[in-house]
Coordinates of C-alpha atoms in Angstrom, one line a residue:
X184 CA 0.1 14.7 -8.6
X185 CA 2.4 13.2 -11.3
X186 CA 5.0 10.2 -9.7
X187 CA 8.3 12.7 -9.8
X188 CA 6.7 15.2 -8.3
X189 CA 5.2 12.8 -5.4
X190 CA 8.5 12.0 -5.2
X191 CA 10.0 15.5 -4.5
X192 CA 7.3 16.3 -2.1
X193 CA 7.9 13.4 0.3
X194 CA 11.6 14.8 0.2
X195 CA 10.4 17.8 1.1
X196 CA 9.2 16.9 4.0
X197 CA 12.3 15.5 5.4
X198 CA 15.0 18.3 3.9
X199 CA 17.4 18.0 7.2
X200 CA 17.2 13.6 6.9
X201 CA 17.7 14.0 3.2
X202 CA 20.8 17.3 3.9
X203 CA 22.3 14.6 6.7
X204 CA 22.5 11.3 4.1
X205 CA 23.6 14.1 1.1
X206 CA 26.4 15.2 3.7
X207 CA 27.6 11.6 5.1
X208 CA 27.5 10.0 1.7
X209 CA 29.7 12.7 0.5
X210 CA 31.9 12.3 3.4
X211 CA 31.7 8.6 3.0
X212 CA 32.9 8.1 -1.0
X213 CA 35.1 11.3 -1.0
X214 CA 37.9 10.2 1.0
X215 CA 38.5 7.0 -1.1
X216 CA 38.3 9.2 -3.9
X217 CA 41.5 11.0 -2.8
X218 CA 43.1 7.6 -1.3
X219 CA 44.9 6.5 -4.6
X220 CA 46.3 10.0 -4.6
X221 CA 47.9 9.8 -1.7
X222 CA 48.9 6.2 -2.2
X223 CA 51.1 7.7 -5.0
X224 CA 52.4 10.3 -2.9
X225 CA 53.1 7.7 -0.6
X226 CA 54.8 6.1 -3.0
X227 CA 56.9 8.9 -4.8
X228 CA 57.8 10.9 -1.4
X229 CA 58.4 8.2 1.1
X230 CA 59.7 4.9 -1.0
X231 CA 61.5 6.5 -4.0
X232 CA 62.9 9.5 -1.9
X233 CA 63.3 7.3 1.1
X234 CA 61.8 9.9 3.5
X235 CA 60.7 7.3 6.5
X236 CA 59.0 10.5 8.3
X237 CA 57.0 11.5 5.0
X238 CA 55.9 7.9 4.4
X239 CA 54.7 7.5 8.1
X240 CA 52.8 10.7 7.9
X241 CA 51.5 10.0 5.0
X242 CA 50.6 5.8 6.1
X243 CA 48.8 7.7 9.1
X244 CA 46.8 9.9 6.5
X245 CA 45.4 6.4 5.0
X246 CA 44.6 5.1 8.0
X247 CA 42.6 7.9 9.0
X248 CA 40.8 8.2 5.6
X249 CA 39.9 4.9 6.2
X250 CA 38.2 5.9 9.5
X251 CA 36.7 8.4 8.5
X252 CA 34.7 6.1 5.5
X253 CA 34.1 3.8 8.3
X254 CA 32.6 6.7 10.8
X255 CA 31.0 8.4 7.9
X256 CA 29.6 5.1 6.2
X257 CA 28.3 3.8 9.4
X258 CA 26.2 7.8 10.0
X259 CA 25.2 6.9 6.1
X260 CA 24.0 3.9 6.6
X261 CA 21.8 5.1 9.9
X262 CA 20.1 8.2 7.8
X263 CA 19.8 5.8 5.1
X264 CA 17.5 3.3 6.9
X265 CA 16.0 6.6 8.4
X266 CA 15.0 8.0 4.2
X267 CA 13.7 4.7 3.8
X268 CA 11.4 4.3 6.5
X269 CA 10.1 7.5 5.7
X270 CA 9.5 7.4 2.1
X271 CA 7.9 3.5 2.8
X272 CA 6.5 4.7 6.1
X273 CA 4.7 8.1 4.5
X274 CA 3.4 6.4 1.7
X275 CA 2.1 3.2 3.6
X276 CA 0.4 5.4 5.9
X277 CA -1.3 7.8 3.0
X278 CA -2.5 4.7 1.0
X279 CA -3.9 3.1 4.2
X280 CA -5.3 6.2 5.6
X281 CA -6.8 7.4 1.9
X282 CA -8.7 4.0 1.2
X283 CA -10.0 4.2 4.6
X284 CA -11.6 7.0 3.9
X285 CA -12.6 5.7 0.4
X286 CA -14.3 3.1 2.1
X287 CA -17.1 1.3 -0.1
X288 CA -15.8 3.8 -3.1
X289 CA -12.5 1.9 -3.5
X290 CA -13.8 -1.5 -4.6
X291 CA -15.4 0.0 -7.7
X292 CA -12.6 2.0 -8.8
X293 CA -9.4 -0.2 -8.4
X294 CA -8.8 -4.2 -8.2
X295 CA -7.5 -5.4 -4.9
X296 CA -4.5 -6.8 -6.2
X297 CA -3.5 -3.0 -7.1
X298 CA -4.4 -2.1 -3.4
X299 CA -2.5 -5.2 -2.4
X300 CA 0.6 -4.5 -4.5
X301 CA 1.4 -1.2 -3.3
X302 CA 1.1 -1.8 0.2
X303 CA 3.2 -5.1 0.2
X304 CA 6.0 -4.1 -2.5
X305 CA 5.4 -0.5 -3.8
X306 CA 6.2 1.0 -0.5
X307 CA 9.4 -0.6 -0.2
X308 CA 10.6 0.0 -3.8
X309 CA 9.5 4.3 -2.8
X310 CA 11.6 3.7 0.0
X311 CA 14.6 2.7 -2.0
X312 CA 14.8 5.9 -4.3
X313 CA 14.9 7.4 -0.6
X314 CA 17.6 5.2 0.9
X315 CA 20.1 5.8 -2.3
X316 CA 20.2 9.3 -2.5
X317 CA 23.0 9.9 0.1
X318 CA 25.3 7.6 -1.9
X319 CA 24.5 9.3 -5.4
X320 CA 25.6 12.7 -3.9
X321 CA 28.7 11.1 -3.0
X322 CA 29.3 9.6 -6.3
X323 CA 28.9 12.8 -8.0
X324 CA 30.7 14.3 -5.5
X325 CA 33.8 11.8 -6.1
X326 CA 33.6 11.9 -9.2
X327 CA 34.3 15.5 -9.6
X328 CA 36.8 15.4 -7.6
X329 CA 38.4 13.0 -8.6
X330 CA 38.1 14.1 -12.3
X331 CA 39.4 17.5 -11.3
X332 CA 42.5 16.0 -9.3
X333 CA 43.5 14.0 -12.6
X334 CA 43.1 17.3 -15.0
X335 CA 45.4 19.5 -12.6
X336 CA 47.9 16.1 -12.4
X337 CA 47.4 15.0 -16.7
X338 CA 45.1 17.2 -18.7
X339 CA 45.4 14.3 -20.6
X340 CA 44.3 11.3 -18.4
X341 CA 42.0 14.2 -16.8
X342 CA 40.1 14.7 -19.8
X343 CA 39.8 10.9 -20.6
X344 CA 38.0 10.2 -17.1
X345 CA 36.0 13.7 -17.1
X346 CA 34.5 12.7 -20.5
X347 CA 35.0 9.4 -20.6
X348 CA 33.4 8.0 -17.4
X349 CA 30.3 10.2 -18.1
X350 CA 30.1 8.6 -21.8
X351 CA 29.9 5.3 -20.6
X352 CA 27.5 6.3 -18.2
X353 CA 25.5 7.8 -21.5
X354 CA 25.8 4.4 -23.0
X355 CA 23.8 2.3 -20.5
X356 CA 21.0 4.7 -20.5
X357 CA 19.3 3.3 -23.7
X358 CA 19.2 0.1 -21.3
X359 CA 16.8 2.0 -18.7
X360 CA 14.0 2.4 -21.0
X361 CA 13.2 -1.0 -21.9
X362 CA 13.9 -2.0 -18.1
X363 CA 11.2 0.7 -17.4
X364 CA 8.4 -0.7 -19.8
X365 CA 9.7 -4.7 -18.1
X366 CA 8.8 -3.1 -14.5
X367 CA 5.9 -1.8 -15.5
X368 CA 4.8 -5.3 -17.3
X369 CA 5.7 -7.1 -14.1
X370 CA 4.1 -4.8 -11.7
X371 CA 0.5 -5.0 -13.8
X372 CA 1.5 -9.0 -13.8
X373 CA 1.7 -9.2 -10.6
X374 CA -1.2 -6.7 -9.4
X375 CA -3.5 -9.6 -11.5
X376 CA -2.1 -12.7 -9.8
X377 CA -2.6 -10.9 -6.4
X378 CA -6.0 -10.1 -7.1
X379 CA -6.9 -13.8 -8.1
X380 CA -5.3 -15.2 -5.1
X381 CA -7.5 -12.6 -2.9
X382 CA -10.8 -14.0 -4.7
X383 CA -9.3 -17.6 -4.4
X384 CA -8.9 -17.1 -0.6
X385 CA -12.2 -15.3 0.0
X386 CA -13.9 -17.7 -2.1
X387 CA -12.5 -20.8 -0.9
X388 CA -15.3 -22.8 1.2
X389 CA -17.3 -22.1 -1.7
X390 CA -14.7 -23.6 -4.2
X391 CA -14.8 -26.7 -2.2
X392 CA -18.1 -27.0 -2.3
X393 CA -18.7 -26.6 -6.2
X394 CA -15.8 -28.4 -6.6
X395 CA -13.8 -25.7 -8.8
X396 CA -10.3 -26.0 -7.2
X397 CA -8.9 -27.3 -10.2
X398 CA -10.3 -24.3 -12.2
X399 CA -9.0 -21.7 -10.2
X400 CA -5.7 -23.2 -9.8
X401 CA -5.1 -23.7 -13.3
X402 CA -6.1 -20.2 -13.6
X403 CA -3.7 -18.6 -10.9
X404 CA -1.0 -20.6 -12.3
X405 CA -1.5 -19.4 -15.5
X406 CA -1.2 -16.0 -14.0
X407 CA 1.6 -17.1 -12.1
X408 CA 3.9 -17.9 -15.3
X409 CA 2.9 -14.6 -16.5
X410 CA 3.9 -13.0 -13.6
X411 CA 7.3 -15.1 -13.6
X412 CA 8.0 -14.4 -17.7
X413 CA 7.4 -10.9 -16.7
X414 CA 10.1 -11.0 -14.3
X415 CA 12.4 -12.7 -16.5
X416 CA 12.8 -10.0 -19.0
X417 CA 12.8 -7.5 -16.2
X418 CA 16.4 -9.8 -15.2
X419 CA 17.3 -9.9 -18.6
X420 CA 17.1 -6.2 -18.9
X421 CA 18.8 -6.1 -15.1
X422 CA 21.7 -8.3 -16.5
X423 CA 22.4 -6.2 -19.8
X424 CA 22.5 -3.5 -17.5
X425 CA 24.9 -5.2 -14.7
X426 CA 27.4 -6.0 -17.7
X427 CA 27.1 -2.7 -19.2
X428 CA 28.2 -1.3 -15.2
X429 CA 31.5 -2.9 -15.6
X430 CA 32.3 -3.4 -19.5
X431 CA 31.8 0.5 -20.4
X432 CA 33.7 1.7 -17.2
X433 CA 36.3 -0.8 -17.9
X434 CA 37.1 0.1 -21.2
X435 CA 37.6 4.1 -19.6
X436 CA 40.1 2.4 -16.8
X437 CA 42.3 0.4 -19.5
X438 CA 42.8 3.2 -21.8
X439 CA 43.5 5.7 -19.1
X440 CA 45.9 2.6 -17.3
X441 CA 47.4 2.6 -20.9
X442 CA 47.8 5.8 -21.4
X443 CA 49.5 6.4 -18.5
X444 CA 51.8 3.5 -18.3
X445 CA 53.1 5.1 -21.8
X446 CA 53.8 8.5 -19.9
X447 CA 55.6 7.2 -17.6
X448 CA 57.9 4.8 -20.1
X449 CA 58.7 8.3 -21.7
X450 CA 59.2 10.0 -18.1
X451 CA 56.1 12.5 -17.6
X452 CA 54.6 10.9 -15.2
X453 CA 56.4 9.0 -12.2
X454 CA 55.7 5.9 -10.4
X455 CA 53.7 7.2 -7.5
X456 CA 51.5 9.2 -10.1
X457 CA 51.2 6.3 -12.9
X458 CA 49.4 4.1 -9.6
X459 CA 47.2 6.8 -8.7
X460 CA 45.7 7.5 -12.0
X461 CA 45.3 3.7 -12.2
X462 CA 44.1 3.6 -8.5
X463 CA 41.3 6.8 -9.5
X464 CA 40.4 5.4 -12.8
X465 CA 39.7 2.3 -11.1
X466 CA 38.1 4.3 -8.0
X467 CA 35.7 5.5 -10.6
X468 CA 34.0 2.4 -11.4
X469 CA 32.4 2.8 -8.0
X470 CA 30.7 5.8 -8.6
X471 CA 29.7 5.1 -11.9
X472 CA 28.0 1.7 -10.5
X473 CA 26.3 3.6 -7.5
X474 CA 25.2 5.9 -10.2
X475 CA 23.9 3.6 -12.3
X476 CA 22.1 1.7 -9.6
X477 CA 20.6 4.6 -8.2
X478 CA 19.4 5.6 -11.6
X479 CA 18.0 2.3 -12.0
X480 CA 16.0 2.0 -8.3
X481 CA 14.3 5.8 -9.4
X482 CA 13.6 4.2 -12.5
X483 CA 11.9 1.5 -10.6
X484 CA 10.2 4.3 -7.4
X485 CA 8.8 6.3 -10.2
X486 CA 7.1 3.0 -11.0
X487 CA 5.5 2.2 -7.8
X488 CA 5.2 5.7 -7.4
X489 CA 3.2 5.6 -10.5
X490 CA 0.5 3.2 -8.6
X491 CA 0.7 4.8 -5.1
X492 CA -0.8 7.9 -7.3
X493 CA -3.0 6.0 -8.7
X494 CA -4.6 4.9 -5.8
X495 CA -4.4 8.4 -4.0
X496 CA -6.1 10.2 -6.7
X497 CA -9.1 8.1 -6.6
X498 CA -12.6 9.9 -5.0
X499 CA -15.5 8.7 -3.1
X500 CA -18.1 7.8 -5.6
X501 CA -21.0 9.9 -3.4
X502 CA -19.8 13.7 -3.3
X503 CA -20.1 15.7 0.1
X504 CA -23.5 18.3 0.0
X505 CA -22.2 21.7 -1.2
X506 CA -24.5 23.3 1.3
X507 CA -25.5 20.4 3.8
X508 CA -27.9 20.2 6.2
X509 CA -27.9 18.2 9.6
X510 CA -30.5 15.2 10.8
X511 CA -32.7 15.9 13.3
X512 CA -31.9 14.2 17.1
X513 CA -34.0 11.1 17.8
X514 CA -35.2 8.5 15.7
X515 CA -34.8 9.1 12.1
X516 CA -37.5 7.9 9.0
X517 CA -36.1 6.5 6.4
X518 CA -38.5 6.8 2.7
X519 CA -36.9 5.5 -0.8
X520 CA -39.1 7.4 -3.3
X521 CA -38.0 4.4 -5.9
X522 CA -39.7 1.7 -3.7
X523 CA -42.5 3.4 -2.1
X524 CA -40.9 2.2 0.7
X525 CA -41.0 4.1 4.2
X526 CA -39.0 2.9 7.6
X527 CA -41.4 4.2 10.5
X528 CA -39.1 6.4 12.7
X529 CA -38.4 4.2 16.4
X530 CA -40.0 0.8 14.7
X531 CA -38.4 -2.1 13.6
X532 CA -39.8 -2.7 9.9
X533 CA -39.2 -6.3 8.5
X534 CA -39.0 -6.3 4.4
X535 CA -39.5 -9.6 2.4
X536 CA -37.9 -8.4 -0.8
X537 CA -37.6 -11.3 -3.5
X538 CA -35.2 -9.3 -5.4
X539 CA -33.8 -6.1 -5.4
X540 CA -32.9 -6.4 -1.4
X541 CA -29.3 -5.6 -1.4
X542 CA -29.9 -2.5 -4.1
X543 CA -32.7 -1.0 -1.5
X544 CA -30.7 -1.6 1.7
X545 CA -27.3 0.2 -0.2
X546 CA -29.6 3.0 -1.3
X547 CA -31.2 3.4 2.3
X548 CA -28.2 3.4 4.1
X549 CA -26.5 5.9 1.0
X550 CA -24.1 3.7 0.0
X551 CA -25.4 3.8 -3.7
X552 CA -27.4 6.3 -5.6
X553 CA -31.5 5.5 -6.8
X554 CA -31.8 6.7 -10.5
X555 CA -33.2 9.7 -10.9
X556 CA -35.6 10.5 -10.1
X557 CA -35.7 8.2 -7.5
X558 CA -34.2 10.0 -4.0
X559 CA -34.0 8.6 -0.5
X560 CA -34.9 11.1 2.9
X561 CA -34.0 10.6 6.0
X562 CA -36.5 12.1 8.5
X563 CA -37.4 14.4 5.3
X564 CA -33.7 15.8 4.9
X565 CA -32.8 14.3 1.1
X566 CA -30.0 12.0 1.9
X567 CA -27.6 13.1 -0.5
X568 CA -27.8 16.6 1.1
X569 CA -26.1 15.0 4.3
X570 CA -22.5 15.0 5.1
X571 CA -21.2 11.2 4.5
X572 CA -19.6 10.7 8.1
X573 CA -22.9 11.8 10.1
X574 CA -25.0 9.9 7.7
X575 CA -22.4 6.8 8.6
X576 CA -22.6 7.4 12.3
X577 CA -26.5 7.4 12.1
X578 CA -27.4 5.0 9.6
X579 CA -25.4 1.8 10.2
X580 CA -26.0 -1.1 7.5
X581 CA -24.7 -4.1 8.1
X582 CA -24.3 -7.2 5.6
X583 CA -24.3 -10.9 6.3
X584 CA -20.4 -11.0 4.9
X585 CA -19.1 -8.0 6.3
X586 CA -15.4 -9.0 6.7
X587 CA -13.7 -9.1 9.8
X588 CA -10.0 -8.4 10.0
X589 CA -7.6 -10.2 12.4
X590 CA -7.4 -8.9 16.2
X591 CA -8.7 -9.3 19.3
X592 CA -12.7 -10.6 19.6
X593 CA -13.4 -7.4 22.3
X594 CA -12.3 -5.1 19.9
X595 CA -13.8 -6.2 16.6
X596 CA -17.1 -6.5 18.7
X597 CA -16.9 -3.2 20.3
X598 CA -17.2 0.1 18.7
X599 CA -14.5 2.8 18.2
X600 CA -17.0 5.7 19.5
X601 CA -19.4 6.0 22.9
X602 CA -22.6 3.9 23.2
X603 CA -25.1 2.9 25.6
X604 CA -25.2 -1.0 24.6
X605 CA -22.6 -2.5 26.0
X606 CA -20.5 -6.0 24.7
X607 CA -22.2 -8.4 26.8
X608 CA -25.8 -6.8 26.2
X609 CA -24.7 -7.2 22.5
X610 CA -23.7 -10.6 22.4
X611 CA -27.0 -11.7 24.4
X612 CA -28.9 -10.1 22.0
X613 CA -27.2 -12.0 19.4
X614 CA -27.6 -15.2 20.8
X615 CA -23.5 -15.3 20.7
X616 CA -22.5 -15.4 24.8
X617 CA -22.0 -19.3 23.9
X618 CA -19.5 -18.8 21.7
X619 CA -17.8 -16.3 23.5
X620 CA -17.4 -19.2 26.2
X621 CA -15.9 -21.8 24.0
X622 CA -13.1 -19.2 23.0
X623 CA -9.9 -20.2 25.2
X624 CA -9.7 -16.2 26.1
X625 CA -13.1 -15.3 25.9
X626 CA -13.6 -12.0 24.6
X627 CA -9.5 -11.3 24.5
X628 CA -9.2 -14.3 22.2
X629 CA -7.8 -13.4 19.1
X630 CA -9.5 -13.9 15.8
X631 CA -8.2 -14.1 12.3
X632 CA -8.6 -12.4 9.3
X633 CA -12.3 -13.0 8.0
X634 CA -13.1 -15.5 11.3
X635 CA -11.9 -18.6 9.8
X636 CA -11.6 -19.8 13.0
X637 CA -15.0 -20.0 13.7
X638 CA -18.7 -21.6 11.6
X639 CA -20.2 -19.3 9.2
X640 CA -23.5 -19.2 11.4
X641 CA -21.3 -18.1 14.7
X642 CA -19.4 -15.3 12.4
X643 CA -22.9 -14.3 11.3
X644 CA -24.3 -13.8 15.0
X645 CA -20.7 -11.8 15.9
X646 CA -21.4 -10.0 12.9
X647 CA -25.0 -9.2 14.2
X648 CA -23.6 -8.4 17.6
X649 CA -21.1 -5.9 16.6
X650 CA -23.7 -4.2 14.4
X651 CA -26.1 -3.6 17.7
X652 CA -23.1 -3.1 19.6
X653 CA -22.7 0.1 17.4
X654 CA -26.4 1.4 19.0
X655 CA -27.3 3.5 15.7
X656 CA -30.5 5.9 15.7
X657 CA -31.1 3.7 12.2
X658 CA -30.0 0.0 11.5
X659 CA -30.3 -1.7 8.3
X660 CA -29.5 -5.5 8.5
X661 CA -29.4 -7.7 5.3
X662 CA -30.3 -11.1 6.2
X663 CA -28.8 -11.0 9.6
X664 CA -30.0 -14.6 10.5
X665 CA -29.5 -16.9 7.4
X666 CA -27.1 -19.1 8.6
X667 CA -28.4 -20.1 12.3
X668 CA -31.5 -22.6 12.8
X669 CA -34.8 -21.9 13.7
X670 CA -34.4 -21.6 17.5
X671 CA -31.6 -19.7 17.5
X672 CA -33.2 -17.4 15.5
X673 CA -36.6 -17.5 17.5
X674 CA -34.2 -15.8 20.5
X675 CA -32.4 -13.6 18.3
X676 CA -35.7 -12.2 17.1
X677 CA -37.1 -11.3 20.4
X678 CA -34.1 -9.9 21.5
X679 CA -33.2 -7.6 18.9
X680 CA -36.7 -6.2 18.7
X681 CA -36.7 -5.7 22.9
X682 CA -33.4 -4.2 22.5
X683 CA -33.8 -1.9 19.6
X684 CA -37.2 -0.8 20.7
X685 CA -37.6 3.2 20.5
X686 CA -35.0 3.2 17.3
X687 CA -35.3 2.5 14.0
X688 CA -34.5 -0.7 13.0
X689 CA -34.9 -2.5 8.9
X690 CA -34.2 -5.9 8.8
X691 CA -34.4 -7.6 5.4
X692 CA -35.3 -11.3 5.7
X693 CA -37.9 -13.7 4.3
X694 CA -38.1 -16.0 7.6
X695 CA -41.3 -15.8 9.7
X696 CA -40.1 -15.4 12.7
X697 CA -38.7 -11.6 11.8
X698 CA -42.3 -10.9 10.7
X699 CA -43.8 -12.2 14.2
X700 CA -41.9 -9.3 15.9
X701 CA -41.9 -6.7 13.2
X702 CA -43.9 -3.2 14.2
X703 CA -44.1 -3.3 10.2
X704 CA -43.9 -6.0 8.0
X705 CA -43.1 -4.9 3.9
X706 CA -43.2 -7.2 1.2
X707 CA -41.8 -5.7 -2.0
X708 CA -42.5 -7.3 -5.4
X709 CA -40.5 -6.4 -8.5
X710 CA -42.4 -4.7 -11.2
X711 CA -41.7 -7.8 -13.4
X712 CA -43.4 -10.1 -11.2
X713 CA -47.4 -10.0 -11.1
X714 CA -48.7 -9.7 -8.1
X715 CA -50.9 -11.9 -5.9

């Protein structure tokens, strides 16, 4: 789906929000389209005439034009807010829900400062096409009417504005393309400095300990000045374009001020009328300006929109099975044909990998492809002939780092769908009831984004938790124990074994303790290394 088109199809979904804001904005602007009008009449009727009843009916009429703009702004205004929630909202929610299901596929594909970009500036720049369309109706709207009031009153001064005002509009578009091409530079700009402050964050304790700070400062502040260069020339462009919103308009009000004030010297026009076409020709600037801003925040929404698509065409890496066929109930066997390696259905296999660990726990759990013509089966079914979501729910793999996200401890620990093990009986296992008891809330303490809050040895044994919390037919664990001491790990050991006896459980580890309590113990050598 191309960005304009994205566009119109999140305004389809809205047509009576977007009809309201066309209506009110109309409503809104027209009315002080016709207020010079009758300011002259005003003028021409009730002063030079000296009707008193004509220039209090007519006082009343401009009273209640103002009113109305006020009623009718205010309704504006509310439907406004209303477009751009759901243009923001709608396109929030599609990203989010999209690289959800992505999952591991997005990394690959797109840098998380794209990822981060959209969802903290994109969404709100979509939004604002939404929020201005109610006020561009009404500026067109105006300015027709106002146009055609002036060629019934002056086909003269009529013709000036009705060609005129659109002319000078014509002359600031050359001054949209290069603002265009500026946006785009700033957004790439900024997409790279918010991917190197994700890696700087994520990478911090590490930083510290290597001592590279310095390096990755100097290197986000580089990207920083590029970033703020970029935005420069996007003001630059946005101040060429400001002037150009008043100088080009101006020049249509002073000519038709001019050319009026010379038809009324010579009697054509009176009063009244020579300070309505110089209250309308003035009136016009508005429009033109709301215009020309609207033109310039679509400029900017097909833009973002640009990225939002970018990241909503984007496909999981592993296709679904044309024709796929379900796992058997029970414990499942896992075999990678690339290995030679074979999981025992309901036993916990322990691998001492030198190398290669991380590849064969990806491929087991089908989060990567073997080369041809390598293939994984699970319980004989070829893996890649499963459907992605039951393969997920039966075959859990879980990393060292997996990242947590901020929220509360019982719900990052407990898992979204029904199983028989509960918290508690999870965090026993894991050896992680004392940290649960040095929390001020317990288990309804909340934790932030990636645990920073706690060690890296008590994040690992929450980590572990939540992974036997989950209560799979098939667990994979990568180095589940690294970071806790030898005790610790002695009782984590036993209990994960007693707990996941009858399923199958592979655990990835080099320590001897994992091999004390292994059913199967595996130790895979890489063809480069000679064996022993």
């Amino acid at each position: 789906m191309t960005p304009v088109r994205y566009l119109l199809w999140l305004l389809r979904l809205r047509p009576w929000l977007a009809l309201g804001a066309a209506l009110f904005g109309a409503l809104w602007l027209v009315p002080g389209a016709l207020l010079p009008l009758v300011v002259g009449q005003a003028i021409d009727t009730g002063i030079a005439a000296g009707d008193g009843g004509a220039l209090l009916w007519l006082t009343a009429l401009v009273v209640g034009i103002g009113l109305t703009q006020a009623a009718c702004g205010g309704a504006l205004e509310f439907l406004s807010r209303g477009m751009w929630m759901h243009g923001a909202g709608t396109t929030q929610r599609m990203v989010s829900e999209h690289t959800a299901r992505l999952g591991a596929s997005l990394h690959p594909q797109v840098n998380t400062g794209d990822v981060m970009g959209v969802s903290s500036s994109d969404v709100d720049i979509i939004g604002d096409v939404y929020e201005v369309l109610g006020r561009l109706v009404g500026s067109v709207l105006a300015f027709l009417v106002v146009g055609v009031t002036l060629m019934l009153r002056s086909p003269l001064l009529g013709t000036v504005a009705l060609v005129g005002v659109p002319l000078a509009a014509l002359g600031m578009a050359p001054l949209l393309a290069p603002l265009h091409r500026r946006q785009e530079t700033q957004r790439e700009r900024l997409a790279e400095v918010n991917g190197i402050g994700s890696d700087i964050v994520s990478g911090l304790r590490i930083l510290r300990g290597i001592g590279g700070e310095r390096r990755f400062l100097d290197r986000f502040r580089t990207a920083s000045q590029r970033v703020r260069g970029a935005g420069v020339e996007v003001a630059r462009s946005d101040s060429w374009l400001a002037g150009a919103e008043v100088l080009l308009p101006g020049l249509v009000t002073v000519t038709i001020t001019w050319l009026g004030a010379r038809l009324a010297v010579q009697g054509t026009l009176s009063v009244g009328e020579l300070v309505a076409f110089y209250g309308a020709s003035a009136f016009l600037v508005i429009p033109v300006s709301l215009t020309t801003q609207a033109a310039h925040t679509i400029t900017g929404g097909v833009v973002s929109a640009r990225k939002a698509c970018g990241i909503l065409r984007l496909r999981p890496l592993l296709p679904e099975p044309d024709s796929p066929v379900p796992l058997p109930a029970g414990p499942l066997e896992l075999h990678d044909s690339a290995a030679g390696f074979t999981a025992v259905a309901g036993k916990l296999t322990v691998i001492d990998a030198r190398s290669g660990a991380e590849a064969l726990a990806r491929r087991l759990a089908r989060f990567a492809e073997p080369a041809p013509p390598g293939r994984v089966l699970v319980s004989g079914v070829p893996a890649d002939r499963v459907v992605v979501a039951e393969l997920r729910r039966r075959v859990v793999y879980a990393h060292n780092q997996d990242i947590w996200f901020s929220g509360i401890l019982r719900e990052q620990v407990s898992p979204d769908r029904g199983s028989t093990v509960d918290i508690e009986t999870a965090l026993t296992a894991a050896d992680a009831e004392d940290i649960v008891r040095g929390l001020p809330a317990g288990l309804d303490e909340r934790i932030g984004e990636r645990g920073r809050e706690i060690s890296g040895g008590q994040r690992q044994r929450l980590n572990l938790a939540r992974a036997l919390a989950v209560d799979a037919d098939v667990l994979v664990l990568d180095e589940p124990t690294s970071a806790v001491d030898a005790h610790t790990e002695a009782r984590i050991t036993e209990r994960v074994a007693a707990l996941r006896r009858g399923r199958t459980t592979v655990v990835f580890s080099q320590s001897p303790l994992w091999m004390n309590v292994a059913d199967e113990a595996v130790r895979l050598v890489p063809e480069e290394e000679p064996c022993s």
